[in-house]
Amino acid sequence: MSGDLPETVTESKPNKVLHDACEDLWAEILKAHKAGSQKTSSPDEPIPDVTGKYLQAAVEIGDNIPEGLPVDSDFRQKYVIQQLKSTIREQENLLCLMDLMETTLINQLQQEEEDDMKMKSITKALTESSSKRAEAGGINENKYVQEIKHQIEMMKEERLWLSKSLVNFVSKYFPKVHQSTLFSTTKDKEPYSLMKIIMTLIDRNLNHPHDTYITVNSRFSLDYLELLKECRIIECHPKYELKVRLIPHILP
């Protein structure tokens, strides 16, 4: 193996100083290669491609040395070596950064796997606990839903029974009247029954809580209105006597 430069580097007068610097660098590389080849079974093994690439980079750096620097060969050689070392440091820093990012991603993945295992464990424990309580007759959502539905049905039945009973009672003891009303000129419409008057007042109270008064017309019987007033169920408007409403339950 000779100590000449690779074919890619040719000697020329303008690059004489750079050529000498690269030749010295090449001699150092050959010396290191020979020292390493003595420890192997093939001492004539060619120089690795990486070494050739470093030499190629050294030549390119030498060609791109900024203008105005000293032409001294030692200075140029040091400059080339410094640039190569700087490139190596940048690559090492990039490698360290990639290792750090890889470690961070691995830690995040492990943490997510641990969280997933914990959630699965909690879900499994809750499912087993719910199943055991259901088997033991404890808390059961379906059971509560069925109970609520049953209570609602009972309330509907009771309300229907009360409504029918009240209607029957009022119809029996307070039938429709066909005597004088507040406006006796109207004869084409039947007067309201007592139950109808009460239901009209209740509907007004529920649907219009801010204006609970209703206007009395010819279909309201005077007798039933007086009865409701005497029983303190309804009251007249302070200014308009033809308007009545249910007395709030808070009044005595």
mmCIF file of C-alpha atoms in Angstrom:
data_model
loop_
_atom_site.group_PDB
_atom_site.id
_atom_site.type_symbol
_atom_site.label_atom_id
_atom_site.label_comp_id
_atom_site.label_asym_id
_atom_site.label_seq_id
_atom_site.Cartn_x
_atom_site.Cartn_y
_atom_site.Cartn_z
ATOM 1 C CA MET A 1 0.000 0.000 0.000
ATOM 2 C CA SER A 2 1.522 3.297 -1.036
ATOM 3 C CA GLY A 3 1.333 6.580 0.772
ATOM 4 C CA ASP A 4 0.032 8.608 -2.160
ATOM 5 C CA LEU A 5 -3.228 10.511 -2.047
ATOM 6 C CA PRO A 6 -6.393 9.034 -3.672
ATOM 7 C CA GLU A 7 -7.014 9.616 -7.346
ATOM 8 C CA THR A 8 -9.716 12.176 -6.488
ATOM 9 C CA VAL A 9 -7.008 14.563 -5.265
ATOM 10 C CA THR A 10 -4.722 15.916 -8.013
ATOM 11 C CA GLU A 11 -1.789 18.187 -7.481
ATOM 12 C CA SER A 12 -1.911 21.642 -8.969
ATOM 13 C CA LYS A 13 -0.016 24.823 -8.339
ATOM 14 C CA PRO A 14 -2.953 26.814 -6.840
ATOM 15 C CA ASN A 15 -3.695 24.000 -4.380
ATOM 16 C CA LYS A 16 -0.073 23.139 -3.547
ATOM 17 C CA VAL A 17 -0.378 24.107 0.120
ATOM 18 C CA LEU A 18 -3.678 22.281 0.579
ATOM 19 C CA HIS A 19 -2.215 19.242 -1.217
ATOM 20 C CA ASP A 20 0.708 19.117 1.186
ATOM 21 C CA ALA A 21 -1.629 19.400 4.188
ATOM 22 C CA CYS A 22 -3.849 16.614 2.929
ATOM 23 C CA GLU A 23 -0.786 14.472 2.166
ATOM 24 C CA ASP A 24 0.352 14.798 5.761
ATOM 25 C CA LEU A 25 -3.135 13.908 6.983
ATOM 26 C CA TRP A 26 -3.181 10.896 4.653
ATOM 27 C CA ALA A 27 0.178 9.740 6.042
ATOM 28 C CA GLU A 28 -1.226 9.868 9.581
ATOM 29 C CA ILE A 29 -4.266 7.856 8.489
ATOM 30 C CA LEU A 30 -2.026 5.217 6.850
ATOM 31 C CA LYS A 31 0.086 4.976 9.970
ATOM 32 C CA ALA A 32 -2.990 4.387 12.118
ATOM 33 C CA HIS A 33 -4.303 1.854 9.603
ATOM 34 C CA LYS A 34 -1.048 -0.115 9.595
ATOM 35 C CA ALA A 35 -1.002 -0.192 13.387
ATOM 36 C CA GLY A 36 -4.537 -1.592 13.406
ATOM 37 C CA SER A 37 -3.919 -4.101 10.617
ATOM 38 C CA GLN A 38 -1.140 -5.798 12.594
ATOM 39 C CA LYS A 39 -3.788 -7.045 15.046
ATOM 40 C CA THR A 40 -5.886 -8.682 12.316
ATOM 41 C CA SER A 41 -5.366 -11.760 10.159
ATOM 42 C CA SER A 42 -5.336 -9.672 6.974
ATOM 43 C CA PRO A 43 -2.811 -6.844 7.374
ATOM 44 C CA ASP A 44 -3.304 -5.704 3.771
ATOM 45 C CA GLU A 45 -7.025 -5.035 4.338
ATOM 46 C CA PRO A 46 -8.028 -1.795 2.521
ATOM 47 C CA ILE A 47 -8.806 1.373 4.412
ATOM 48 C CA PRO A 48 -12.506 1.533 5.436
ATOM 49 C CA ASP A 49 -14.836 3.667 3.363
ATOM 50 C CA VAL A 50 -15.393 5.950 6.354
ATOM 51 C CA THR A 51 -11.713 6.943 6.334
ATOM 52 C CA GLY A 52 -11.919 7.746 2.645
ATOM 53 C CA LYS A 53 -15.008 9.840 3.238
ATOM 54 C CA TYR A 54 -13.224 11.791 5.978
ATOM 55 C CA LEU A 55 -10.338 12.435 3.619
ATOM 56 C CA GLN A 56 -12.725 13.538 0.875
ATOM 57 C CA ALA A 57 -14.385 15.904 3.371
ATOM 58 C CA ALA A 58 -10.966 17.256 4.332
ATOM 59 C CA VAL A 59 -10.215 18.077 0.712
ATOM 60 C CA GLU A 60 -13.579 19.819 0.283
ATOM 61 C CA ILE A 61 -13.062 21.825 3.467
ATOM 62 C CA GLY A 62 -9.592 22.805 2.267
ATOM 63 C CA ASP A 63 -11.020 24.073 -1.018
ATOM 64 C CA ASN A 64 -13.577 26.197 0.858
ATOM 65 C CA ILE A 65 -11.215 27.919 3.296
ATOM 66 C CA PRO A 66 -12.313 31.580 3.619
ATOM 67 C CA GLU A 67 -10.234 34.145 1.805
ATOM 68 C CA GLY A 68 -7.855 36.321 3.757
ATOM 69 C CA LEU A 69 -6.527 33.559 6.046
ATOM 70 C CA PRO A 70 -2.761 32.878 6.208
ATOM 71 C CA VAL A 71 -1.353 30.597 3.493
ATOM 72 C CA ASP A 72 0.767 28.731 6.036
ATOM 73 C CA SER A 73 0.414 24.962 5.506
ATOM 74 C CA ASP A 74 0.367 24.204 9.240
ATOM 75 C CA PHE A 75 -2.428 26.680 9.774
ATOM 76 C CA ARG A 76 -4.454 25.231 6.911
ATOM 77 C CA GLN A 77 -3.892 21.711 8.192
ATOM 78 C CA LYS A 78 -5.090 22.717 11.666
ATOM 79 C CA TYR A 79 -8.082 24.452 10.114
ATOM 80 C CA VAL A 80 -9.069 21.310 8.190
ATOM 81 C CA ILE A 81 -8.660 19.124 11.284
ATOM 82 C CA GLN A 82 -10.675 21.583 13.389
ATOM 83 C CA GLN A 83 -13.511 21.564 10.845
ATOM 84 C CA LEU A 84 -13.530 17.769 10.784
ATOM 85 C CA LYS A 85 -13.647 17.631 14.582
ATOM 86 C CA SER A 86 -16.476 20.169 14.594
ATOM 87 C CA THR A 87 -18.437 18.004 12.155
ATOM 88 C CA ILE A 88 -17.826 14.936 14.297
ATOM 89 C CA ARG A 89 -19.002 16.804 17.420
ATOM 90 C CA GLU A 90 -22.181 17.884 15.632
ATOM 91 C CA GLN A 91 -22.870 14.295 14.613
ATOM 92 C CA GLU A 92 -22.236 13.118 18.172
ATOM 93 C CA ASN A 93 -24.589 15.769 19.566
ATOM 94 C CA LEU A 94 -27.250 14.738 17.076
ATOM 95 C CA LEU A 95 -26.775 11.098 18.061
ATOM 96 C CA CYS A 96 -27.105 11.996 21.758
ATOM 97 C CA LEU A 97 -30.275 13.948 21.035
ATOM 98 C CA MET A 98 -31.743 11.009 19.125
ATOM 99 C CA ASP A 99 -30.847 8.666 21.992
ATOM 100 C CA LEU A 100 -32.539 11.020 24.444
ATOM 101 C CA MET A 101 -35.673 11.222 22.297
ATOM 102 C CA GLU A 102 -35.732 7.443 21.978
ATOM 103 C CA THR A 103 -35.414 7.042 25.753
ATOM 104 C CA THR A 104 -38.211 9.573 26.330
ATOM 105 C CA LEU A 105 -40.519 7.816 23.876
ATOM 106 C CA ILE A 106 -39.790 4.450 25.474
ATOM 107 C CA ASN A 107 -40.598 5.861 28.930
ATOM 108 C CA GLN A 108 -43.844 7.376 27.647
ATOM 109 C CA LEU A 109 -44.822 4.079 26.046
ATOM 110 C CA GLN A 110 -44.107 2.207 29.264
ATOM 111 C CA GLN A 111 -46.149 4.739 31.265
ATOM 112 C CA GLU A 112 -49.088 4.415 28.863
ATOM 113 C CA GLU A 113 -48.914 0.630 29.106
ATOM 114 C CA GLU A 114 -48.907 0.843 32.911
ATOM 115 C CA ASP A 115 -51.890 3.227 32.885
ATOM 116 C CA ASP A 116 -53.739 0.926 30.506
ATOM 117 C CA MET A 117 -53.088 -2.052 32.774
ATOM 118 C CA LYS A 118 -54.320 -0.074 35.802
ATOM 119 C CA MET A 119 -57.527 0.955 34.013
ATOM 120 C CA LYS A 120 -58.165 -2.631 32.951
ATOM 121 C CA SER A 121 -57.574 -3.801 36.518
ATOM 122 C CA ILE A 122 -59.960 -1.166 37.944
ATOM 123 C CA THR A 123 -62.631 -1.971 35.345
ATOM 124 C CA LYS A 124 -62.335 -5.671 36.082
ATOM 125 C CA ALA A 125 -62.572 -5.083 39.842
ATOM 126 C CA LEU A 126 -65.657 -2.857 39.477
ATOM 127 C CA THR A 127 -67.337 -5.361 37.174
ATOM 128 C CA GLU A 128 -66.710 -8.224 39.574
ATOM 129 C CA SER A 129 -67.905 -6.157 42.541
ATOM 130 C CA SER A 130 -71.094 -5.135 40.723
ATOM 131 C CA SER A 131 -71.781 -8.739 39.738
ATOM 132 C CA LYS A 132 -71.296 -9.958 43.305
ATOM 133 C CA ARG A 133 -73.632 -7.290 44.712
ATOM 134 C CA ALA A 134 -76.244 -8.118 42.099
ATOM 135 C CA GLU A 135 -76.032 -11.812 42.961
ATOM 136 C CA ALA A 136 -76.329 -11.014 46.670
ATOM 137 C CA GLY A 137 -79.428 -8.856 46.088
ATOM 138 C CA GLY A 138 -77.605 -5.590 46.704
ATOM 139 C CA ILE A 139 -77.478 -2.520 44.491
ATOM 140 C CA ASN A 140 -78.985 -3.178 41.091
ATOM 141 C CA GLU A 141 -79.839 -0.434 38.625
ATOM 142 C CA ASN A 142 -82.551 -2.468 36.919
ATOM 143 C CA LYS A 143 -84.166 -3.096 40.274
ATOM 144 C CA TYR A 144 -84.366 0.626 41.086
ATOM 145 C CA VAL A 145 -85.728 1.439 37.636
ATOM 146 C CA GLN A 146 -88.452 -1.155 38.013
ATOM 147 C CA GLU A 147 -89.372 0.183 41.456
ATOM 148 C CA ILE A 148 -89.656 3.746 40.147
ATOM 149 C CA LYS A 149 -91.805 2.625 37.224
ATOM 150 C CA HIS A 150 -94.051 0.728 39.629
ATOM 151 C CA GLN A 151 -94.451 3.812 41.861
ATOM 152 C CA ILE A 152 -95.296 5.968 38.834
ATOM 153 C CA GLU A 153 -97.965 3.511 37.748
ATOM 154 C CA MET A 154 -99.438 3.485 41.254
ATOM 155 C CA MET A 155 -99.539 7.304 41.331
ATOM 156 C CA LYS A 156 -101.308 7.378 37.967
ATOM 157 C CA GLU A 157 -103.889 4.901 39.207
ATOM 158 C CA GLU A 158 -104.460 6.868 42.427
ATOM 159 C CA ARG A 159 -104.769 10.134 40.514
ATOM 160 C CA LEU A 160 -107.283 8.568 38.145
ATOM 161 C CA TRP A 161 -109.271 7.171 41.060
ATOM 162 C CA LEU A 162 -109.293 10.539 42.878
ATOM 163 C CA SER A 163 -110.326 12.358 39.722
ATOM 164 C CA LYS A 164 -113.215 9.997 39.085
ATOM 165 C CA SER A 165 -114.297 10.095 42.713
ATOM 166 C CA LEU A 166 -114.229 13.904 42.781
ATOM 167 C CA VAL A 167 -116.157 14.148 39.528
ATOM 168 C CA ASN A 168 -118.771 11.715 40.770
ATOM 169 C CA PHE A 169 -119.097 13.527 44.081
ATOM 170 C CA VAL A 170 -119.404 16.985 42.531
ATOM 171 C CA SER A 171 -121.773 15.770 39.820
ATOM 172 C CA LYS A 172 -123.992 14.128 42.405
ATOM 173 C CA TYR A 173 -124.232 16.944 44.913
ATOM 174 C CA PHE A 174 -123.594 19.929 42.618
ATOM 175 C CA PRO A 175 -125.248 19.220 39.258
ATOM 176 C CA LYS A 176 -125.362 21.654 36.364
ATOM 177 C CA VAL A 177 -127.692 24.558 36.970
ATOM 178 C CA HIS A 178 -130.030 26.066 34.391
ATOM 179 C CA GLN A 179 -131.074 29.085 36.346
ATOM 180 C CA SER A 180 -129.933 32.683 36.232
ATOM 181 C CA THR A 181 -126.252 33.306 35.553
ATOM 182 C CA LEU A 182 -124.147 36.418 35.515
ATOM 183 C CA PHE A 183 -125.092 37.012 31.868
ATOM 184 C CA SER A 184 -128.577 35.612 31.368
ATOM 185 C CA THR A 185 -128.763 36.869 27.765
ATOM 186 C CA THR A 186 -126.707 33.901 26.567
ATOM 187 C CA LYS A 187 -128.865 30.789 26.222
ATOM 188 C CA ASP A 188 -127.084 28.780 23.548
ATOM 189 C CA LYS A 189 -124.308 27.436 25.820
ATOM 190 C CA GLU A 190 -124.667 25.241 28.880
ATOM 191 C CA PRO A 191 -123.319 26.583 32.163
ATOM 192 C CA TYR A 192 -120.161 25.097 33.605
ATOM 193 C CA SER A 193 -120.494 22.477 36.290
ATOM 194 C CA LEU A 194 -118.748 23.016 39.599
ATOM 195 C CA MET A 195 -116.093 20.520 38.582
ATOM 196 C CA LYS A 196 -115.510 22.349 35.310
ATOM 197 C CA ILE A 197 -115.091 25.658 37.153
ATOM 198 C CA ILE A 198 -112.576 24.142 39.562
ATOM 199 C CA MET A 199 -110.599 22.457 36.755
ATOM 200 C CA THR A 200 -110.546 25.698 34.763
ATOM 201 C CA LEU A 201 -109.127 27.556 37.754
ATOM 202 C CA ILE A 202 -106.541 24.821 38.376
ATOM 203 C CA ASP A 203 -105.416 24.818 34.731
ATOM 204 C CA ARG A 204 -105.048 28.590 34.791
ATOM 205 C CA ASN A 205 -103.017 28.407 37.966
ATOM 206 C CA LEU A 206 -100.668 25.771 36.531
ATOM 207 C CA ASN A 207 -100.249 27.142 33.020
ATOM 208 C CA HIS A 208 -100.090 30.848 33.915
ATOM 209 C CA PRO A 209 -98.570 31.114 37.400
ATOM 210 C CA HIS A 210 -97.898 34.850 36.955
ATOM 211 C CA ASP A 211 -101.479 35.648 35.968
ATOM 212 C CA THR A 212 -103.822 33.219 37.719
ATOM 213 C CA TYR A 213 -107.047 35.229 37.286
ATOM 214 C CA ILE A 214 -109.715 34.103 34.823
ATOM 215 C CA THR A 215 -112.506 36.263 33.462
ATOM 216 C CA VAL A 216 -115.998 35.130 34.441
ATOM 217 C CA ASN A 217 -118.529 34.825 31.613
ATOM 218 C CA SER A 218 -122.133 33.692 31.246
ATOM 219 C CA ARG A 219 -121.230 30.032 31.653
ATOM 220 C CA PHE A 220 -120.124 30.523 35.263
ATOM 221 C CA SER A 221 -122.995 29.914 37.679
ATOM 222 C CA LEU A 222 -123.519 32.539 40.374
ATOM 223 C CA ASP A 223 -124.418 29.868 42.905
ATOM 224 C CA TYR A 224 -121.238 27.895 42.383
ATOM 225 C CA LEU A 225 -119.081 31.007 42.444
ATOM 226 C CA GLU A 226 -120.634 32.112 45.731
ATOM 227 C CA LEU A 227 -120.146 28.623 47.134
ATOM 228 C CA LEU A 228 -116.463 28.662 46.228
ATOM 229 C CA LYS A 229 -116.077 32.120 47.744
ATOM 230 C CA GLU A 230 -117.743 31.071 50.985
ATOM 231 C CA CYS A 231 -115.468 28.040 51.209
ATOM 232 C CA ARG A 232 -112.485 30.340 50.620
ATOM 233 C CA ILE A 233 -111.452 28.417 47.514
ATOM 234 C CA ILE A 234 -111.547 31.387 45.155
ATOM 235 C CA GLU A 235 -111.268 35.153 45.478
ATOM 236 C CA CYS A 236 -112.134 38.119 43.289
ATOM 237 C CA HIS A 237 -109.676 40.560 41.799
ATOM 238 C CA PRO A 238 -109.254 43.710 43.968
ATOM 239 C CA LYS A 239 -110.219 45.972 41.056
ATOM 240 C CA TYR A 240 -112.164 43.762 38.649
ATOM 241 C CA GLU A 241 -115.035 41.800 40.131
ATOM 242 C CA LEU A 242 -115.426 39.665 37.003
ATOM 243 C CA LYS A 243 -111.979 38.125 37.526
ATOM 244 C CA VAL A 244 -111.453 35.302 40.015
ATOM 245 C CA ARG A 245 -108.651 32.955 40.949
ATOM 246 C CA LEU A 246 -107.795 30.148 43.338
ATOM 247 C CA ILE A 247 -106.689 31.352 46.739
ATOM 248 C CA PRO A 248 -103.034 30.436 47.334
ATOM 249 C CA HIS A 249 -102.714 27.582 49.795
ATOM 250 C CA ILE A 250 -100.573 29.693 52.144
ATOM 251 C CA LEU A 251 -103.616 31.811 53.022
ATOM 252 C CA PRO A 252 -105.689 30.705 56.024
#
